[in-house]
Amino acid sequence: MIVDARTLDSKELLLRMRDVLADHCGREVSVEVFLSGERDTKRLRAFVSMSGCQTVVEQKEGYYIVRITGSVCCA
């Protein structure tokens, strides 16, 4: 799944990712999220870590890609 969140503000980003992770509760997930700034990558990584998933950040020219993988924990 690919989520282009470059135009979302931080709150919208986290709400969108909450919904994506909730939809995959207890299952494996593989999501690529496109972000415009480093600050949002840090926020997203912290948020996703609470779900039990791993993240890898790749910087491209003018944007970032956060790859989220793992089994989503439903606590």
XYZ file of C-alpha atoms in Angstrom:
75
model
C 0.000 0.000 0.000
C 1.236 3.500 -0.791
C 0.071 6.580 1.108
C 1.037 9.970 -0.317
C 0.860 12.211 2.746
C 3.016 15.067 1.463
C 0.092 17.500 1.599
C -1.292 16.412 4.987
C -0.563 18.251 8.204
C 0.856 16.282 11.146
C -2.492 15.637 12.815
C -4.110 14.400 9.587
C -1.101 12.170 8.947
C -1.324 10.456 12.317
C -5.105 10.031 12.063
C -4.742 8.484 8.608
C -2.033 6.101 9.795
C -4.099 5.174 12.840
C -6.881 4.083 10.509
C -4.516 2.171 8.211
C -2.943 0.300 11.131
C -6.313 -0.396 12.761
C -7.535 -1.942 9.495
C -4.561 -4.341 9.596
C -4.783 -5.214 13.290
C -3.210 -8.616 13.966
C -1.965 -8.972 10.386
C 1.199 -8.257 8.451
C 1.436 -4.818 6.914
C 3.629 -3.291 4.227
C 3.055 0.417 3.685
C 5.095 3.133 2.000
C 4.305 6.657 3.177
C 5.534 9.668 1.202
C 6.270 12.692 3.395
C 7.526 16.181 2.667
C 9.583 16.854 5.809
C 11.965 15.214 8.240
C 9.890 16.317 11.240
C 6.922 14.264 10.015
C 9.160 11.228 9.482
C 10.214 11.367 13.137
C 6.629 11.722 14.346
C 5.449 8.884 12.132
C 8.270 6.572 13.223
C 7.458 7.204 16.899
C 3.754 6.612 16.291
C 4.292 3.426 14.284
C 6.717 1.992 16.855
C 3.804 1.817 19.322
C 2.047 -0.575 16.931
C 4.942 -3.036 16.987
C 5.999 -2.376 13.394
C 9.410 -1.414 12.030
C 10.188 1.607 9.897
C 12.910 2.461 7.419
C 13.314 5.999 6.108
C 14.694 6.783 2.681
C 15.403 10.334 1.617
C 14.650 11.162 -1.988
C 15.077 14.428 -3.829
C 12.577 16.742 -2.156
C 10.681 14.172 -0.053
C 10.983 11.149 2.232
C 9.651 7.599 2.040
C 8.847 5.787 5.276
C 8.499 2.034 4.788
C 6.414 0.378 7.487
C 6.508 -3.401 7.869
C 5.579 -5.993 10.455
C 2.660 -7.424 12.301
C 0.348 -4.764 13.707
C -0.159 -5.138 17.444
C -3.636 -4.358 18.765
C -3.179 -3.195 22.316
